[in-house]
mmCIF file of C-alpha atoms (C1' of nucleotides) in Angstrom:
data_model
loop_
_atom_site.group_PDB
_atom_site.id
_atom_site.type_symbol
_atom_site.label_atom_id
_atom_site.label_comp_id
_atom_site.label_asym_id
_atom_site.label_seq_id
_atom_site.Cartn_x
_atom_site.Cartn_y
_atom_site.Cartn_z
ATOM 1 C CA UNK A 24 -7.381 30.190 -16.194
ATOM 2 C CA UNK A 25 -3.538 30.707 -15.783
ATOM 3 C CA UNK A 26 -3.401 27.826 -13.676
ATOM 4 C CA UNK A 27 -3.960 25.827 -16.526
ATOM 5 C CA UNK A 28 -0.939 27.189 -18.507
ATOM 6 C CA UNK A 29 1.411 27.048 -15.368
ATOM 7 C CA UNK A 30 -0.019 23.500 -14.733
ATOM 8 C CA UNK A 31 1.539 22.189 -18.090
ATOM 9 C CA UNK A 32 5.019 22.747 -16.719
ATOM 10 C CA UNK A 33 4.289 20.941 -13.495
ATOM 11 C CA UNK A 34 2.492 18.164 -15.053
ATOM 12 C CA UNK A 35 5.353 17.676 -17.640
ATOM 13 C CA UNK A 36 7.860 17.465 -14.364
ATOM 14 C CA UNK A 37 5.040 15.056 -13.121
ATOM 15 C CA UNK A 38 5.469 12.656 -15.833
ATOM 16 C CA UNK A 39 9.315 12.846 -15.664
ATOM 17 C CA UNK A 40 9.052 11.872 -12.161
ATOM 18 C CA UNK A 41 6.695 9.322 -12.239
ATOM 19 C CA UNK A 42 7.702 7.533 -15.451
ATOM 20 C CA UNK A 43 11.318 7.738 -15.195
ATOM 21 C CA UNK A 44 12.209 7.256 -11.431
ATOM 22 C CA UNK A 45 13.536 4.010 -10.307
ATOM 23 C CA UNK A 46 13.171 3.604 -6.779
ATOM 24 C CA UNK A 47 15.373 0.970 -5.428
ATOM 25 C CA UNK A 48 13.382 0.698 -2.473
ATOM 26 C CA UNK A 49 10.819 -0.920 -3.801
ATOM 27 C CA UNK A 50 12.596 -3.395 -5.921
ATOM 28 C CA UNK A 51 12.360 -6.881 -5.235
ATOM 29 C CA UNK A 52 15.156 -7.999 -2.887
ATOM 30 C CA UNK A 53 16.304 -11.532 -1.951
ATOM 31 C CA UNK A 54 14.746 -13.584 0.454
ATOM 32 C CA UNK A 55 17.749 -13.588 2.695
ATOM 33 C CA UNK A 56 17.399 -9.531 3.168
ATOM 34 C CA UNK A 57 13.786 -9.993 3.740
ATOM 35 C CA UNK A 58 12.686 -8.879 7.220
ATOM 36 C CA UNK A 59 11.127 -11.712 9.364
ATOM 37 C CA UNK A 60 7.772 -11.726 10.348
ATOM 38 C CA UNK A 61 8.318 -9.111 13.209
ATOM 39 C CA UNK A 62 6.475 -5.903 12.665
ATOM 40 C CA UNK A 63 8.194 -2.559 12.468
ATOM 41 C CA UNK A 64 5.494 -0.360 13.655
ATOM 42 C CA UNK A 65 6.253 1.029 16.993
ATOM 43 C CA UNK A 66 2.967 1.331 18.131
ATOM 44 C CA UNK A 67 3.577 5.091 19.079
ATOM 45 C CA UNK A 68 0.667 6.103 17.049
ATOM 46 C CA UNK A 69 -0.781 7.413 20.502
ATOM 47 C CA UNK A 70 1.867 10.150 21.114
ATOM 48 C CA UNK A 71 2.305 11.608 17.531
ATOM 49 C CA UNK A 72 2.283 15.176 17.303
ATOM 50 C CA UNK A 73 -1.127 17.031 17.271
ATOM 51 C CA UNK A 74 -0.462 18.530 13.859
ATOM 52 C CA UNK A 75 -0.938 15.794 11.620
ATOM 53 C CA UNK A 76 0.086 15.676 8.121
ATOM 54 C CA UNK A 77 -2.126 16.749 5.346
ATOM 55 C CA UNK A 78 -3.801 13.843 3.210
ATOM 56 C CA UNK A 79 -2.238 13.133 -0.410
ATOM 57 C CA UNK A 80 -3.979 15.300 -3.116
ATOM 58 C CA UNK A 81 -5.075 11.840 -4.717
ATOM 59 C CA UNK A 82 -6.998 8.757 -3.495
ATOM 60 C CA UNK A 83 -5.806 5.527 -2.443
ATOM 61 C CA UNK A 84 -6.122 3.955 -5.860
ATOM 62 C CA UNK A 85 -3.713 6.574 -7.420
ATOM 63 C CA UNK A 86 -1.329 6.227 -4.500
ATOM 64 C CA UNK A 87 -1.154 2.413 -5.086
ATOM 65 C CA UNK A 88 -0.879 3.097 -8.865
ATOM 66 C CA UNK A 89 1.956 5.407 -8.313
ATOM 67 C CA UNK A 90 3.943 3.078 -6.297
ATOM 68 C CA UNK A 91 3.360 0.064 -8.873
ATOM 69 C CA UNK A 92 4.293 2.451 -11.635
ATOM 70 C CA UNK A 93 7.581 3.611 -9.969
ATOM 71 C CA UNK A 94 8.961 -0.027 -9.671
ATOM 72 C CA UNK A 95 11.289 -1.845 -11.948
ATOM 73 C CA UNK A 96 9.010 -4.611 -13.019
ATOM 74 C CA UNK A 97 5.649 -2.747 -12.550
ATOM 75 C CA UNK A 98 4.680 -5.015 -9.713
ATOM 76 C CA UNK A 99 5.130 -4.865 -6.139
ATOM 77 C CA UNK A 100 3.940 -6.962 -3.106
ATOM 78 C CA UNK A 101 1.857 -5.568 -0.477
ATOM 79 C CA UNK A 102 4.822 -4.786 1.896
ATOM 80 C CA UNK A 103 6.628 -2.762 -0.674
ATOM 81 C CA UNK A 104 3.374 -0.718 -1.490
ATOM 82 C CA UNK A 105 3.499 -0.031 2.255
ATOM 83 C CA UNK A 106 6.892 1.082 2.139
ATOM 84 C CA UNK A 107 6.370 3.251 -0.941
ATOM 85 C CA UNK A 108 3.537 5.216 0.396
ATOM 86 C CA UNK A 109 5.025 5.840 3.747
ATOM 87 C CA UNK A 110 8.076 6.994 2.521
ATOM 88 C CA UNK A 111 6.611 9.383 -0.096
ATOM 89 C CA UNK A 112 3.525 10.411 1.775
ATOM 90 C CA UNK A 113 4.216 11.572 5.467
ATOM 91 C CA UNK A 114 0.650 11.460 6.161
ATOM 92 C CA UNK A 115 0.886 7.540 6.510
ATOM 93 C CA UNK A 116 3.694 7.891 8.870
ATOM 94 C CA UNK A 117 1.498 9.033 11.406
ATOM 95 C CA UNK A 118 -1.720 7.833 10.373
ATOM 96 C CA UNK A 119 -3.538 5.009 12.204
ATOM 97 C CA UNK A 120 -3.046 1.517 10.927
ATOM 98 C CA UNK A 121 -6.192 1.637 9.218
ATOM 99 C CA UNK A 122 -4.747 2.612 6.000
ATOM 100 C CA UNK A 123 -2.984 -0.575 5.308
ATOM 101 C CA UNK A 124 -6.499 -2.388 5.406
ATOM 102 C CA UNK A 125 -7.714 0.329 2.974
ATOM 103 C CA UNK A 126 -4.541 -0.294 0.699
ATOM 104 C CA UNK A 127 -5.445 -4.150 0.702
ATOM 105 C CA UNK A 128 -9.088 -3.613 0.304
ATOM 106 C CA UNK A 129 -8.521 -1.385 -2.856
ATOM 107 C CA UNK A 130 -5.888 -3.836 -4.417
ATOM 108 C CA UNK A 131 -8.638 -6.450 -4.174
ATOM 109 C CA UNK A 132 -11.726 -4.187 -5.094
ATOM 110 C CA UNK A 133 -10.400 -2.006 -7.733
ATOM 111 C CA UNK A 134 -10.267 -3.273 -11.143
ATOM 112 C CA UNK A 135 -6.928 -1.073 -11.653
ATOM 113 C CA UNK A 136 -4.964 -3.782 -10.210
ATOM 114 C CA UNK A 137 -4.444 -7.602 -10.709
ATOM 115 C CA UNK A 138 -2.379 -10.015 -8.753
ATOM 116 C CA UNK A 139 0.401 -12.521 -10.284
ATOM 117 C CA UNK A 140 1.057 -15.302 -7.561
ATOM 118 C CA UNK A 141 3.904 -16.866 -8.372
ATOM 119 C CA UNK A 142 3.941 -20.121 -6.788
ATOM 120 C CA UNK A 143 7.696 -20.974 -6.980
ATOM 121 C CA UNK A 144 8.143 -21.896 -3.361
ATOM 122 C CA UNK A 145 11.377 -23.869 -3.965
ATOM 123 C CA UNK A 146 13.940 -21.529 -2.382
ATOM 124 C CA UNK A 147 11.468 -19.164 -1.391
ATOM 125 C CA UNK A 148 9.622 -19.733 1.537
ATOM 126 C CA UNK A 149 6.258 -18.272 0.141
ATOM 127 C CA UNK A 150 6.187 -15.047 -1.675
ATOM 128 C CA UNK A 151 3.029 -13.145 -1.433
ATOM 129 C CA UNK A 152 1.468 -12.199 -4.496
ATOM 130 C CA UNK A 153 2.633 -9.402 -6.690
ATOM 131 C CA UNK A 154 0.470 -6.709 -7.632
ATOM 132 C CA UNK A 155 0.390 -4.786 -10.970
ATOM 133 C CA UNK A 156 -1.528 -2.209 -13.006
ATOM 134 C CA UNK A 157 -4.249 -3.153 -15.353
ATOM 135 C CA UNK A 158 -4.767 -1.253 -18.503
ATOM 136 C CA UNK A 159 -7.341 0.325 -16.945
ATOM 137 C CA UNK A 160 -5.445 1.172 -13.942
ATOM 138 C CA UNK A 161 -2.791 2.703 -16.134
ATOM 139 C CA UNK A 162 -5.433 4.854 -17.903
ATOM 140 C CA UNK A 163 -6.696 5.991 -14.587
ATOM 141 C CA UNK A 164 -3.150 7.092 -13.304
ATOM 142 C CA UNK A 165 -2.443 9.252 -16.607
ATOM 143 C CA UNK A 166 -5.861 10.737 -16.330
ATOM 144 C CA UNK A 167 -5.703 11.710 -12.833
ATOM 145 C CA UNK A 168 -2.239 13.089 -13.227
ATOM 146 C CA UNK A 169 -3.593 14.997 -16.359
ATOM 147 C CA UNK A 170 -6.488 16.524 -14.509
ATOM 148 C CA UNK A 171 -4.624 17.421 -11.382
ATOM 149 C CA UNK A 172 -4.839 21.147 -10.096
ATOM 150 C CA UNK A 173 -1.758 23.136 -10.411
ATOM 151 C CA UNK A 174 -1.742 22.907 -6.519
ATOM 152 C CA UNK A 175 -2.143 19.177 -6.315
ATOM 153 C CA UNK A 176 0.447 18.554 -9.183
ATOM 154 C CA UNK A 177 3.168 20.520 -7.235
ATOM 155 C CA UNK A 178 2.307 18.840 -4.061
ATOM 156 C CA UNK A 179 2.662 15.479 -5.580
ATOM 157 C CA UNK A 180 5.891 16.241 -7.440
ATOM 158 C CA UNK A 181 7.598 17.337 -4.401
ATOM 159 C CA UNK A 182 6.170 13.914 -2.489
ATOM 160 C CA UNK A 183 7.437 11.880 -5.318
ATOM 161 C CA UNK A 184 10.953 13.659 -5.736
ATOM 162 C CA UNK A 185 11.713 13.629 -2.118
ATOM 163 C CA UNK A 186 11.251 10.392 -0.564
ATOM 164 C CA UNK A 187 12.273 10.173 2.988
ATOM 165 C CA UNK A 188 11.877 10.584 6.527
ATOM 166 C CA UNK A 189 9.769 13.212 8.058
ATOM 167 C CA UNK A 190 10.066 11.840 11.740
ATOM 168 C CA UNK A 191 13.079 12.914 13.057
ATOM 169 C CA UNK A 192 14.288 9.449 14.360
ATOM 170 C CA UNK A 193 11.802 7.261 12.809
ATOM 171 C CA UNK A 194 14.262 5.467 10.522
ATOM 172 C CA UNK A 195 15.559 2.433 12.515
ATOM 173 C CA UNK A 196 17.702 0.022 10.913
ATOM 174 C CA UNK A 197 14.844 -1.233 8.737
ATOM 175 C CA UNK A 198 17.269 -2.356 6.034
ATOM 176 C "C1'" DC B 14 -0.889 -24.422 18.484
ATOM 177 C "C1'" DG B 15 -1.336 -19.305 18.620
ATOM 178 C "C1'" DC B 16 -0.267 -15.108 16.439
ATOM 179 C "C1'" DG B 17 -0.011 -11.860 12.658
ATOM 180 C "C1'" DG B 18 0.107 -10.549 7.895
ATOM 181 C "C1'" DC B 19 -2.452 -11.225 3.640
ATOM 182 C "C1'" DG B 20 -6.483 -11.558 0.288
ATOM 183 C "C1'" DT B 21 -11.404 -11.182 0.073
ATOM 184 C "C1'" DC B 22 -16.376 -9.510 1.256
ATOM 185 C "C1'" DG B 23 -19.569 -6.963 2.887
ATOM 186 C "C1'" DA B 24 -21.609 -3.029 5.492
ATOM 187 C "C1'" DT B 25 -21.603 1.578 6.555
ATOM 188 C "C1'" DC B 26 -20.868 6.636 6.146
ATOM 189 C "C1'" DG C 11 -14.227 6.459 -2.087
ATOM 190 C "C1'" DA C 12 -12.872 5.860 2.753
ATOM 191 C "C1'" DT C 13 -13.090 2.904 6.928
ATOM 192 C "C1'" DC C 14 -14.154 -0.856 9.781
ATOM 193 C "C1'" DG C 15 -15.091 -5.705 10.842
ATOM 194 C "C1'" DA C 16 -14.784 -10.521 9.848
ATOM 195 C "C1'" DC C 17 -13.055 -14.679 7.627
ATOM 196 C "C1'" DG C 18 -10.211 -18.314 5.835
ATOM 197 C "C1'" DC C 19 -5.649 -19.533 4.713
ATOM 198 C "C1'" DC C 20 -0.682 -19.740 5.582
ATOM 199 C "C1'" DG C 21 4.240 -18.835 7.686
ATOM 200 C "C1'" DC C 22 6.486 -18.496 11.382
ATOM 201 C "C1'" DG C 23 7.983 -18.970 16.213
#
DNA sequence: CGCGGCGTCGATC
DNA sequence: GATCGACGCCGCG
C-alpha cells in the first residue's frame, strides 16, 4: 500500500530521466567514425565471473523502447540499440550472444517498432535501417513505467542514470 | 568468393 | 515473452 505512495516519487524521477536525457553515445555519428565491420566482442564469454548480473526489471521490448526513446531523433540503428542496452544494463555485458538475436527478433516481431530505411547511399556506404517507436510502442513504454513496482523503478532509474562500465577493463578504445 | 551483420520467420519452451 | 535455428541479402576484406 505504501509502496504506491513511495513509488510516485521514483516514477517522477524515472520520467525525468527517461524523457530528458540525451545520450550522446546513441546519437548518429558520421560514417568516418564508424567502426569497420570488425566485431568488438572479445569472445571471453566463457570465463565470465560466476556471479552473473541480474536481469533488468523489464522485458526486451521495454529495453529497446528505452533506448529508442532516449535518442535525439527517436530512432536508432541496431548497433546503437545494442550499445545503449549494453552500457545501461550490465546483465548484457556478460550475457551470451543470444540476446542480440532476441533484440532483432523483437524489432521485427513487435508492433512497438517500425523501421525507416533511408536509401541515401550516395556518401554513405549503406546505412542499416533506423528503428523508431510506434504510437503503440510509446504507449507500452509509458504504461510499463507507470505500473512498475517501487523496487523495479529504483533499479531502472539507477541503470538509466549510470550508464557505464561494470567490467574493470572492458572498455577498449571503442570510440 | 567467403564471412559476418542485419532483417524475417518459424518453432519451441 | 524468451530463445534458437535458418534463410536471403548485402558490405567488406
